[in-house]
Amino acid sequence: MSKKFSKDPLRGFKDFYPEDLREFNWIVENIKDIAEIYSYEEFKSPQLEPIEIFAAKSSDELVNEQSFIIEKKEGERLILIPELTPSLARMIARRSQELKKPIRWYSNPTCFRYERPQRGRRRMFNQINFDILGENSLYAELEIFNIIVDIFNEMGATGDQFQIFYNSRRFIDEMCKNLLKIPQEKIPMVYKVLDKADKIEEGEFEKFVSDTFEEEFIIKGILKLKDAKSVEETLSFFETVPQEFYNTEGYLELVNFQKLLKESGLSDYCTYSSSVVRGLDYYTGIVFEVFDTGKENIRSIFGGGRYDDLLSLYSDEKISGIGFGLGVLMLTLFLKTYDLIPKEVYKKDYTDTIYIASVNEKGSTYAIELARTIRDEDFPCIIDYKFKNLKSQLKKANELGILIVLIIGPEEIERNKVTIRNMVSEEQKSVNSEDIVEEIYTILDEFEE
Ligand code: HAM
């Protein structure tokens, strides 16, 4: 016997069977409704990009350890996109003069990361992105947070089931510079260690921090920092905080944003977290991650933040943006945990589908013509190509949940008629073929009553 290939997709990849796709589409449609009411426009970018644009601003880990790379003959290296933001920046830079600011765009790309597959993480995944560019005020952050809350609310989730954890990179920068006296070039290392804080064991984290920094003062500072529950608590770890610190951009950004959240009634959905810094290099201001508050889904559902300099990859123009990527897989797991996906989503609904059963193949042309008339009226229509035993055709229609069957036999063909059967009442009658659409509407009206 010849060798059979594996039926499974590649590790970490997924086949979407129709019921999987129905679930996926239901989630995406709900999110598109939110995009509509905030007036975000959909865009699409290629799945392959030059590797350099990710190497320059995303993260070393993403490019060196987690990428699917394709080498072209001439040695040019391309990457299957691990995220969308550098491509978004490229598209904006390309047309920046003509695009009206602020730009509100969303997209639903398939991304690829060579990660260890685990609950909530695959090597091929869908990530819905919302970004607003060219709006520098904190109202853009507020809008993005409102969108996140609306996405959850649209699907029936409540504020006790999810939280947006936020921080400000500008605030961390100021603390590192002014309070921990960490040299500017080492600040990215602070992001790197803090980003690991919630992802590894306590002991492992402590070792990672002391392996990364030499100075005891810095090590202690970072270890304390990661557990603070409020801005005040974060600052209370330092013996003295000079008065100028309270006038720095980073401190003011964070407290002003907290004020906005409070005034807009979003505080219940949001929590300050000293260890949220984000793993991507391009963030510069407010950063955030969204988590399930329960124990079952431990990885982030959304991640995002403000990036001031991403367009510098492509031009000298400065357009600041803020946005998020939402993992559809993580959101699906979250919604399933709280039983928020309606059962009907998984089953194809055949209730408005018309089933044509012809008792012999001589009726095939007649059946196909009839089907055309019905489809022209926008009713889904199935023809049973077995052309045999009526009983078994009716049984099949019944199993699908079909409500109306049209039966064709030699007599119907000869007299230009159709027998229409109501599958619920089991009543049937012979009607002229030109009246069939009207008869279908009559039966459907009866069902509605
Ligand atoms: P990110 O935090 O790397 O951000 O990804 C955002 C979300 O994508 C995560 O919270 C997670 O739900 C999902 N995700 C990431 N990796 C995987 C994976 N291997 N399998 C399944 N889901 C995954 C970004 O990518 C930023 N570009 C988001 C952004 C947009 N920032 C500003 N605008």
GROMACS .gro file of C-alpha atoms and ligand atoms in nm:
model
  482
    1MET     CA    1   0.000   0.000   0.000
    2SER     CA    2   0.129   0.346  -0.083
    3LYS     CA    3   0.232   0.574   0.203
    4LYS     CA    4  -0.051   0.794   0.330
    5PHE     CA    5   0.018   1.152   0.429
    6SER     CA    6  -0.087   1.294   0.764
    7LYS     CA    7  -0.438   1.439   0.771
    8ASP     CA    8  -0.333   1.699   1.025
    9PRO     CA    9  -0.238   2.056   0.936
   10LEU     CA   10   0.113   2.175   1.031
   11ARG     CA   11   0.175   2.201   1.406
   12GLY     CA   12   0.025   2.522   1.540
   13PHE     CA   13  -0.180   2.577   1.222
   14LYS     CA   14  -0.554   2.524   1.199
   15ASP     CA   15  -0.808   2.391   0.953
   16PHE     CA   16  -1.132   2.583   0.973
   17TYR     CA   17  -1.424   2.346   0.912
   18PRO     CA   18  -1.756   2.520   0.836
   19GLU     CA   19  -1.866   2.520   1.202
   20ASP     CA   20  -1.529   2.669   1.308
   21LEU     CA   21  -1.565   2.934   1.044
   22ARG     CA   22  -1.921   3.012   1.151
   23GLU     CA   23  -1.795   3.074   1.506
   24PHE     CA   24  -1.505   3.283   1.372
   25ASN     CA   25  -1.730   3.486   1.139
   26TRP     CA   26  -1.982   3.551   1.415
   27ILE     CA   27  -1.707   3.705   1.630
   28VAL     CA   28  -1.562   3.906   1.341
   29GLU     CA   29  -1.907   4.036   1.240
   30ASN     CA   30  -1.973   4.157   1.596
   31ILE     CA   31  -1.642   4.340   1.594
   32LYS     CA   32  -1.710   4.488   1.249
   33ASP     CA   33  -2.034   4.631   1.392
   34ILE     CA   34  -1.822   4.817   1.649
   35ALA     CA   35  -1.581   4.933   1.377
   36GLU     CA   36  -1.881   5.074   1.190
   37ILE     CA   37  -2.021   5.271   1.484
   38TYR     CA   38  -1.681   5.427   1.553
   39SER     CA   39  -1.637   5.492   1.180
   40TYR     CA   40  -1.318   5.287   1.128
   41GLU     CA   41  -1.241   5.183   0.769
   42GLU     CA   42  -1.119   4.837   0.676
   43PHE     CA   43  -0.784   4.786   0.501
   44LYS     CA   44  -0.571   4.491   0.397
   45SER     CA   45  -0.195   4.454   0.350
   46PRO     CA   46   0.017   4.168   0.207
   47GLN     CA   47   0.111   3.862   0.411
   48LEU     CA   48   0.474   3.884   0.304
   49GLU     CA   49   0.695   4.182   0.385
   50PRO     CA   50   1.070   4.249   0.383
   51ILE     CA   51   1.211   4.124   0.713
   52GLU     CA   52   1.392   4.454   0.782
   53ILE     CA   53   1.080   4.648   0.874
   54PHE     CA   54   1.012   4.410   1.162
   55ALA     CA   55   1.378   4.380   1.260
   56ALA     CA   56   1.404   4.758   1.296
   57LYS     CA   57   1.112   4.831   1.528
   58SER     CA   58   0.921   4.522   1.642
   59SER     CA   59   1.138   4.304   1.866
   60ASP     CA   60   1.448   4.085   1.840
   61GLU     CA   61   1.261   3.789   1.980
   62LEU     CA   62   0.982   3.822   1.723
   63VAL     CA   63   1.219   3.839   1.429
   64ASN     CA   64   1.503   3.610   1.537
   65GLU     CA   65   1.316   3.340   1.725
   66GLN     CA   66   0.954   3.350   1.617
   67SER     CA   67   0.951   3.416   1.246
   68PHE     CA   68   0.859   3.222   0.940
   69ILE     CA   69   1.116   3.343   0.691
   70ILE     CA   70   1.115   3.289   0.317
   71GLU     CA   71   1.440   3.333   0.131
   72LYS     CA   72   1.418   3.451  -0.227
   73LYS     CA   73   1.674   3.326  -0.478
   74GLU     CA   74   1.869   3.652  -0.476
   75GLY     CA   75   1.914   3.623  -0.098
   76GLU     CA   76   1.639   3.870  -0.010
   77ARG     CA   77   1.464   3.762   0.309
   78LEU     CA   78   1.089   3.794   0.342
   79ILE     CA   79   0.879   3.738   0.652
   80LEU     CA   80   0.528   3.601   0.692
   81ILE     CA   81   0.388   3.888   0.896
   82PRO     CA   82   0.404   3.820   1.274
   83GLU     CA   83   0.195   4.134   1.337
   84LEU     CA   84   0.039   4.413   1.135
   85THR     CA   85   0.158   4.746   1.275
   86PRO     CA   86   0.476   4.795   1.062
   87SER     CA   87   0.270   4.721   0.747
   88LEU     CA   88   0.003   4.969   0.858
   89ALA     CA   89   0.273   5.232   0.909
   90ARG     CA   90   0.407   5.156   0.559
   91MET     CA   91   0.066   5.199   0.398
   92ILE     CA   92   0.006   5.527   0.583
   93ALA     CA   93   0.352   5.661   0.497
   94ARG     CA   94   0.293   5.581   0.129
   95ARG     CA   95  -0.013   5.805   0.110
   96SER     CA   96   0.037   6.029   0.410
   97GLN     CA   97  -0.015   6.352   0.217
   98GLU     CA   98  -0.357   6.263   0.083
   99LEU     CA   99  -0.499   6.077   0.384
  100LYS     CA  100  -0.725   6.289   0.602
  101LYS     CA  101  -0.617   6.285   0.967
  102PRO     CA  102  -0.703   6.140   1.205
  103ILE     CA  103  -0.699   5.808   1.022
  104ARG     CA  104  -0.919   5.539   1.174
  105TRP     CA  105  -0.850   5.197   1.022
  106TYR     CA  106  -0.909   4.835   1.112
  107SER     CA  107  -0.798   4.506   0.961
  108ASN     CA  108  -0.824   4.133   1.018
  109PRO     CA  109  -0.493   3.977   0.909
  110THR     CA  110  -0.369   3.622   0.948
  111CYS     CA  111  -0.035   3.640   1.131
  112PHE     CA  112   0.242   3.386   1.182
  113ARG     CA  113   0.471   3.337   1.481
  114TYR     CA  114   0.691   3.037   1.543
  115GLU     CA  115   0.583   2.995   1.907
  116ARG     CA  116   0.526   2.684   2.115
  117PRO     CA  117   0.160   2.601   2.047
  118GLN     CA  118  -0.040   2.616   2.372
  119ARG     CA  119  -0.383   2.728   2.492
  120GLY     CA  120  -0.447   3.061   2.322
  121ARG     CA  121  -0.130   3.059   2.112
  122ARG     CA  122  -0.085   2.913   1.766
  123ARG     CA  123   0.171   2.957   1.491
  124MET     CA  124  -0.095   3.082   1.252
  125PHE     CA  125  -0.356   3.311   1.405
  126ASN     CA  126  -0.599   3.589   1.329
  127GLN     CA  127  -0.551   3.923   1.491
  128ILE     CA  128  -0.802   4.205   1.449
  129ASN     CA  129  -0.632   4.545   1.464
  130PHE     CA  130  -0.782   4.888   1.528
  131ASP     CA  131  -0.557   5.194   1.502
  132ILE     CA  132  -0.605   5.568   1.505
  133LEU     CA  133  -0.325   5.783   1.363
  134GLY     CA  134  -0.273   6.157   1.357
  135GLU     CA  135  -0.454   6.224   1.684
  136ASN     CA  136  -0.200   6.309   1.953
  137SER     CA  137  -0.431   6.381   2.244
  138LEU     CA  138  -0.520   6.126   2.510
  139TYR     CA  139  -0.874   6.124   2.367
  140ALA     CA  140  -0.739   5.877   2.110
  141GLU     CA  141  -0.635   5.643   2.394
  142LEU     CA  142  -0.977   5.693   2.549
  143GLU     CA  143  -1.151   5.608   2.220
  144ILE     CA  144  -0.945   5.289   2.184
  145PHE     CA  145  -1.033   5.185   2.543
  146ASN     CA  146  -1.401   5.258   2.473
  147ILE     CA  147  -1.385   5.038   2.162
  148ILE     CA  148  -1.241   4.752   2.367
  149VAL     CA  149  -1.515   4.782   2.629
  150ASP     CA  150  -1.781   4.800   2.355
  151ILE     CA  151  -1.645   4.488   2.184
  152PHE     CA  152  -1.681   4.294   2.508
  153ASN     CA  153  -2.022   4.442   2.588
  154GLU     CA  154  -2.148   4.371   2.234
  155MET     CA  155  -2.084   4.004   2.296
  156GLY     CA  156  -2.240   4.004   2.642
  157ALA     CA  157  -1.926   4.018   2.861
  158THR     CA  158  -1.927   4.231   3.177
  159GLY     CA  159  -1.659   4.436   3.350
  160ASP     CA  160  -1.599   4.171   3.617
  161GLN     CA  161  -1.495   3.921   3.348
  162PHE     CA  162  -1.217   4.123   3.181
  163GLN     CA  163  -0.980   4.408   3.266
  164ILE     CA  164  -0.764   4.643   3.062
  165PHE     CA  165  -0.428   4.669   3.242
  166TYR     CA  166  -0.241   4.984   3.142
  167ASN     CA  167   0.076   5.178   3.209
  168SER     CA  168   0.281   5.444   3.032
  169ARG     CA  169   0.621   5.386   2.878
  170ARG     CA  170   0.695   5.757   2.918
  171PHE     CA  171   0.626   5.718   3.291
  172ILE     CA  172   0.856   5.413   3.315
  173ASP     CA  173   1.123   5.606   3.122
  174GLU     CA  174   1.106   5.895   3.367
  175MET     CA  175   1.130   5.661   3.666
  176CYS     CA  176   1.425   5.479   3.515
  177LYS     CA  177   1.607   5.802   3.430
  178ASN     CA  178   1.525   6.018   3.731
  179LEU     CA  179   1.468   5.774   4.014
  180LEU     CA  180   1.660   5.458   3.929
  181LYS     CA  181   1.937   5.646   3.744
  182ILE     CA  182   1.943   5.387   3.469
  183PRO     CA  183   2.132   5.507   3.160
  184GLN     CA  184   1.910   5.574   2.857
  185GLU     CA  185   2.061   5.289   2.654
  186LYS     CA  186   1.969   5.036   2.922
  187ILE     CA  187   1.601   5.136   2.947
  188PRO     CA  188   1.493   4.890   2.675
  189MET     CA  189   1.634   4.618   2.902
  190VAL     CA  190   1.394   4.731   3.175
  191TYR     CA  191   1.103   4.686   2.931
  192LYS     CA  192   1.233   4.346   2.844
  193VAL     CA  193   1.256   4.223   3.202
  194LEU     CA  194   0.926   4.378   3.311
  195ASP     CA  195   0.754   4.222   3.009
  196LYS     CA  196   0.866   3.882   3.139
  197ALA     CA  197   0.735   3.948   3.493
  198ASP     CA  198   0.392   3.790   3.447
  199LYS     CA  199   0.511   3.524   3.208
  200ILE     CA  200   0.766   3.341   3.423
  201GLU     CA  201   0.791   3.211   3.783
  202GLU     CA  202   0.886   3.456   4.061
  203GLY     CA  203   1.229   3.293   4.125
  204GLU     CA  204   1.308   3.276   3.756
  205PHE     CA  205   1.215   3.644   3.723
  206GLU     CA  206   1.443   3.749   4.008
  207LYS     CA  207   1.731   3.561   3.849
  208PHE     CA  208   1.657   3.719   3.512
  209VAL     CA  209   1.666   4.069   3.665
  210SER     CA  210   1.989   4.012   3.857
  211ASP     CA  211   2.151   3.854   3.549
  212THR     CA  212   2.053   4.157   3.340
  213PHE     CA  213   2.157   4.439   3.575
  214GLU     CA  214   2.465   4.467   3.796
  215GLU     CA  215   2.364   4.743   4.039
  216GLU     CA  216   2.182   4.623   4.352
  217PHE     CA  217   1.981   4.948   4.365
  218ILE     CA  218   1.840   4.891   4.016
  219ILE     CA  219   1.767   4.522   4.075
  220LYS     CA  220   1.578   4.597   4.397
  221GLY     CA  221   1.392   4.886   4.232
  222ILE     CA  222   1.270   4.671   3.942
  223LEU     CA  223   1.164   4.385   4.168
  224LYS     CA  224   0.956   4.622   4.380
  225LEU     CA  225   0.819   4.804   4.079
  226LYS     CA  226   0.656   4.506   3.925
  227ASP     CA  227   0.407   4.455   4.207
  228ALA     CA  228   0.278   4.810   4.259
  229LYS     CA  229  -0.100   4.848   4.244
  230SER     CA  230  -0.117   5.222   4.187
  231VAL     CA  231   0.095   5.509   4.063
  232GLU     CA  232   0.129   5.633   4.421
  233GLU     CA  233   0.240   5.291   4.541
  234THR     CA  234   0.494   5.269   4.260
  235LEU     CA  235   0.644   5.602   4.363
  236SER     CA  236   0.633   5.516   4.735
  237PHE     CA  237   0.911   5.262   4.673
  238PHE     CA  238   1.155   5.548   4.625
  239GLU     CA  239   1.284   5.730   4.932
  240THR     CA  240   1.269   6.065   4.763
  241VAL     CA  241   1.083   6.171   4.454
  242PRO     CA  242   1.201   6.517   4.343
  243GLN     CA  243   0.927   6.773   4.288
  244GLU     CA  244   1.023   6.806   3.917
  245PHE     CA  245   0.921   6.446   3.865
  246TYR     CA  246   0.557   6.548   3.907
  247ASN     CA  247   0.592   6.784   3.611
  248THR     CA  248   0.742   6.529   3.373
  249GLU     CA  249   0.554   6.432   3.059
  250GLY     CA  250   0.542   6.068   3.166
  251TYR     CA  251   0.389   6.131   3.508
  252LEU     CA  252   0.140   6.384   3.372
  253GLU     CA  253   0.038   6.155   3.087
  254LEU     CA  254  -0.045   5.874   3.326
  255VAL     CA  255  -0.238   6.078   3.583
  256ASN     CA  256  -0.426   6.276   3.317
  257PHE     CA  257  -0.524   5.955   3.146
  258GLN     CA  258  -0.648   5.811   3.475
  259LYS     CA  259  -0.856   6.124   3.522
  260LEU     CA  260  -1.009   6.082   3.175
  261LEU     CA  261  -1.090   5.717   3.243
  262LYS     CA  262  -1.264   5.813   3.564
  263GLU     CA  263  -1.461   6.097   3.409
  264SER     CA  264  -1.579   5.874   3.125
  265GLY     CA  265  -1.697   5.597   3.356
  266LEU     CA  266  -1.436   5.349   3.233
  267SER     CA  267  -1.249   5.304   3.563
  268ASP     CA  268  -1.430   4.979   3.646
  269TYR     CA  269  -1.290   4.818   3.332
  270CYS     CA  270  -0.933   4.939   3.373
  271THR     CA  271  -0.650   4.877   3.620
  272TYR     CA  272  -0.309   5.042   3.639
  273SER     CA  273  -0.034   4.780   3.629
  274SER     CA  274   0.331   4.866   3.690
  275SER     CA  275   0.447   4.556   3.500
  276VAL     CA  276   0.260   4.620   3.173
  277VAL     CA  277   0.526   4.751   2.934
  278ARG     CA  278   0.467   4.542   2.617
  279GLY     CA  279   0.724   4.336   2.433
  280LEU     CA  280   0.734   4.539   2.110
  281ASP     CA  281   1.001   4.808   2.074
  282TYR     CA  282   0.800   5.077   1.897
  283TYR     CA  283   0.569   5.178   2.184
  284THR     CA  284   0.635   5.518   2.339
  285GLY     CA  285   0.334   5.620   2.551
  286ILE     CA  286   0.029   5.453   2.704
  287VAL     CA  287   0.052   5.072   2.671
  288PHE     CA  288  -0.207   4.812   2.766
  289GLU     CA  289  -0.304   4.447   2.767
  290VAL     CA  290  -0.647   4.297   2.822
  291PHE     CA  291  -0.692   3.986   3.034
  292ASP     CA  292  -0.966   3.754   3.151
  293THR     CA  293  -1.010   3.812   3.525
  294GLY     CA  294  -1.075   3.439   3.577
  295LYS     CA  295  -0.816   3.164   3.599
  296GLU     CA  296  -0.883   2.972   3.280
  297ASN     CA  297  -0.737   3.205   3.018
  298ILE     CA  298  -0.404   3.331   3.139
  299ARG     CA  299  -0.268   3.489   2.820
  300SER     CA  300  -0.351   3.835   2.693
  301ILE     CA  301  -0.659   3.876   2.474
  302PHE     CA  302  -0.565   4.222   2.340
  303GLY     CA  303  -0.238   4.412   2.340
  304GLY     CA  304  -0.162   4.761   2.219
  305GLY     CA  305  -0.035   5.108   2.281
  306ARG     CA  306   0.084   5.445   2.150
  307TYR     CA  307   0.370   5.456   1.899
  308ASP     CA  308   0.514   5.796   1.805
  309ASP     CA  309   0.796   5.707   1.566
  310LEU     CA  310   0.691   5.406   1.363
  311LEU     CA  311   0.656   5.597   1.037
  312SER     CA  312   1.023   5.696   1.062
  313LEU     CA  313   1.092   5.353   0.911
  314TYR     CA  314   0.963   5.492   0.582
  315SER     CA  315   0.978   5.871   0.587
  316ASP     CA  316   1.078   6.175   0.790
  317GLU     CA  317   0.719   6.257   0.860
  318LYS     CA  318   0.601   6.211   1.216
  319ILE     CA  319   0.253   6.074   1.264
  320SER     CA  320   0.173   5.926   1.601
  321GLY     CA  321  -0.068   5.635   1.635
  322ILE     CA  322  -0.237   5.422   1.895
  323GLY     CA  323  -0.415   5.094   1.855
  324PHE     CA  324  -0.445   4.730   1.948
  325GLY     CA  325  -0.426   4.378   1.818
  326LEU     CA  326  -0.697   4.143   1.937
  327GLY     CA  327  -0.626   3.769   1.922
  328VAL     CA  328  -0.941   3.608   1.782
  329LEU     CA  329  -0.837   3.273   1.931
  330MET     CA  330  -0.799   3.422   2.282
  331LEU     CA  331  -1.128   3.607   2.249
  332THR     CA  332  -1.297   3.283   2.138
  333LEU     CA  333  -1.162   3.098   2.443
  334PHE     CA  334  -1.278   3.384   2.666
  335LEU     CA  335  -1.629   3.383   2.515
  336LYS     CA  336  -1.653   3.004   2.548
  337THR     CA  337  -1.544   3.019   2.912
  338TYR     CA  338  -1.836   3.249   2.991
  339ASP     CA  339  -2.075   3.068   2.757
  340LEU     CA  340  -2.131   3.379   2.546
  341ILE     CA  341  -2.146   3.223   2.197
  342PRO     CA  342  -2.507   3.135   2.107
  343LYS     CA  343  -2.551   2.765   2.020
  344GLU     CA  344  -2.726   2.851   1.690
  345VAL     CA  345  -2.399   2.998   1.561
  346TYR     CA  346  -2.252   2.649   1.511
  347LYS     CA  347  -2.531   2.494   1.304
  348LYS     CA  348  -2.613   2.593   0.950
  349ASP     CA  349  -2.971   2.712   0.935
  350TYR     CA  350  -3.166   2.542   0.657
  351THR     CA  351  -3.507   2.682   0.751
  352ASP     CA  352  -3.531   2.911   0.448
  353THR     CA  353  -3.368   2.661   0.211
  354ILE     CA  354  -3.592   2.502  -0.053
  355TYR     CA  355  -3.519   2.137  -0.131
  356ILE     CA  356  -3.604   1.997  -0.474
  357ALA     CA  357  -3.671   1.624  -0.494
  358SER     CA  358  -3.726   1.475  -0.838
  359VAL     CA  359  -3.829   1.108  -0.851
  360ASN     CA  360  -3.634   1.030  -1.168
  361GLU     CA  361  -3.352   1.179  -1.369
  362LYS     CA  362  -3.584   1.279  -1.652
  363GLY     CA  363  -3.689   1.562  -1.422
  364SER     CA  364  -3.332   1.700  -1.391
  365THR     CA  365  -3.370   1.985  -1.644
  366TYR     CA  366  -3.708   2.079  -1.499
  367ALA     CA  367  -3.555   2.075  -1.146
  368ILE     CA  368  -3.258   2.289  -1.250
  369GLU     CA  369  -3.488   2.549  -1.413
  370LEU     CA  370  -3.708   2.554  -1.105
  371ALA     CA  371  -3.402   2.603  -0.885
  372ARG     CA  372  -3.299   2.905  -1.097
  373THR     CA  373  -3.642   3.067  -1.044
  374ILE     CA  374  -3.614   3.014  -0.669
  375ARG     CA  375  -3.254   3.137  -0.640
  376ASP     CA  376  -3.347   3.445  -0.846
  377GLU     CA  377  -3.584   3.521  -0.559
  378ASP     CA  378  -3.278   3.493  -0.321
  379PHE     CA  379  -3.391   3.171  -0.156
  380PRO     CA  380  -3.115   2.914  -0.102
  381CYS     CA  381  -3.203   2.601  -0.298
  382ILE     CA  382  -3.067   2.245  -0.302
  383ILE     CA  383  -3.136   1.987  -0.571
  384ASP     CA  384  -3.114   1.622  -0.466
  385TYR     CA  385  -2.919   1.457  -0.750
  386LYS     CA  386  -3.006   1.101  -0.644
  387PHE     CA  387  -3.331   1.123  -0.850
  388LYS     CA  388  -3.469   0.808  -0.689
  389ASN     CA  389  -3.675   0.707  -0.395
  390LEU     CA  390  -3.889   0.998  -0.273
  391LYS     CA  391  -3.905   0.864   0.082
  392SER     CA  392  -3.528   0.873   0.126
  393GLN     CA  393  -3.506   1.221  -0.029
  394LEU     CA  394  -3.767   1.351   0.216
  395LYS     CA  395  -3.580   1.187   0.503
  396LYS     CA  396  -3.259   1.364   0.402
  397ALA     CA  397  -3.440   1.699   0.379
  398ASN     CA  398  -3.591   1.640   0.720
  399GLU     CA  399  -3.252   1.565   0.877
  400LEU     CA  400  -3.122   1.898   0.753
  401GLY     CA  401  -3.419   2.081   0.907
  402ILE     CA  402  -3.565   2.184   0.570
  403LEU     CA  403  -3.919   2.323   0.594
  404ILE     CA  404  -4.026   2.322   0.227
  405VAL     CA  405  -3.967   2.048  -0.032
  406LEU     CA  406  -4.070   2.072  -0.398
  407ILE     CA  407  -4.148   1.734  -0.550
  408ILE     CA  408  -4.124   1.666  -0.924
  409GLY     CA  409  -4.256   1.353  -1.092
  410PRO     CA  410  -4.359   1.266  -1.451
  411GLU     CA  411  -4.707   1.410  -1.397
  412GLU     CA  412  -4.575   1.746  -1.273
  413ILE     CA  413  -4.342   1.774  -1.573
  414GLU     CA  414  -4.618   1.692  -1.817
  415ARG     CA  415  -4.865   1.944  -1.668
  416ASN     CA  416  -4.604   2.212  -1.585
  417LYS     CA  417  -4.677   2.180  -1.213
  418VAL     CA  418  -4.486   2.132  -0.886
  419THR     CA  419  -4.594   1.956  -0.568
  420ILE     CA  420  -4.506   2.172  -0.268
  421ARG     CA  421  -4.472   1.999   0.069
  422ASN     CA  422  -4.483   2.162   0.409
  423MET     CA  423  -4.244   1.941   0.608
  424VAL     CA  424  -4.391   2.040   0.943
  425SER     CA  425  -4.761   1.979   0.876
  426GLU     CA  426  -4.676   1.717   0.611
  427GLU     CA  427  -4.944   1.874   0.389
  428GLN     CA  428  -4.872   1.895   0.020
  429LYS     CA  429  -5.046   2.036  -0.284
  430SER     CA  430  -4.995   2.062  -0.656
  431VAL     CA  431  -4.948   2.417  -0.791
  432ASN     CA  432  -4.870   2.570  -1.131
  433SER     CA  433  -4.494   2.618  -1.166
  434GLU     CA  434  -4.532   2.993  -1.232
  435ASP     CA  435  -4.705   3.028  -0.893
  436ILE     CA  436  -4.435   2.849  -0.696
  437VAL     CA  437  -4.263   3.156  -0.549
  438GLU     CA  438  -4.593   3.291  -0.421
  439GLU     CA  439  -4.674   2.951  -0.262
  440ILE     CA  440  -4.333   2.946  -0.090
  441TYR     CA  441  -4.400   3.291   0.061
  442THR     CA  442  -4.745   3.175   0.180
  443ILE     CA  443  -4.600   2.877   0.364
  444LEU     CA  444  -4.314   3.085   0.512
  445ASP     CA  445  -4.572   3.340   0.635
  446GLU     CA  446  -4.763   3.058   0.805
  447PHE     CA  447  -4.443   2.951   0.985
  448GLU     CA  448  -4.383   3.304   1.105
  449GLU     CA  449  -4.730   3.321   1.258
  450HAM     P1  450   0.074   4.162   2.048
  450HAM     O1  451   0.056   4.182   2.195
  450HAM     O2  452   0.200   4.098   2.005
  450HAM     O3  453   0.055   4.303   1.979
  450HAM     O4  454  -0.049   4.076   1.995
  450HAM     C1  455  -0.181   4.117   2.022
  450HAM     C2  456  -0.268   3.996   2.051
  450HAM     O5  457  -0.254   3.900   1.946
  450HAM     C3  458  -0.232   3.919   2.177
  450HAM     O6  459  -0.291   3.979   2.290
  450HAM     C4  460  -0.290   3.782   2.148
  450HAM     O7  461  -0.428   3.773   2.181
  450HAM     C5  462  -0.276   3.771   1.997
  450HAM     N1  463  -0.162   3.683   1.967
  450HAM     C6  464  -0.030   3.714   1.969
  450HAM     N2  465   0.044   3.605   1.940
  450HAM     C7  466  -0.044   3.503   1.918
  450HAM     C8  467  -0.032   3.364   1.883
  450HAM     N3  468   0.087   3.308   1.862
  450HAM     N4  469  -0.145   3.291   1.871
  450HAM     C9  470  -0.266   3.347   1.889
  450HAM     N5  471  -0.286   3.476   1.921
  450HAM    C10  472  -0.176   3.552   1.936
  450HAM    C11  473   0.073   4.328   1.845
  450HAM     O8  474   0.085   4.242   1.762
  450HAM    C12  475   0.063   4.475   1.808
  450HAM     N6  476   0.103   4.491   1.668
  450HAM    C13  477  -0.077   4.527   1.834
  450HAM    C14  478  -0.095   4.672   1.801
  450HAM    C15  479  -0.176   4.724   1.705
  450HAM     N7  480  -0.036   4.773   1.865
  450HAM    C16  481  -0.078   4.887   1.811
  450HAM     N8  482  -0.162   4.858   1.713
   0.00000   0.00000   0.00000
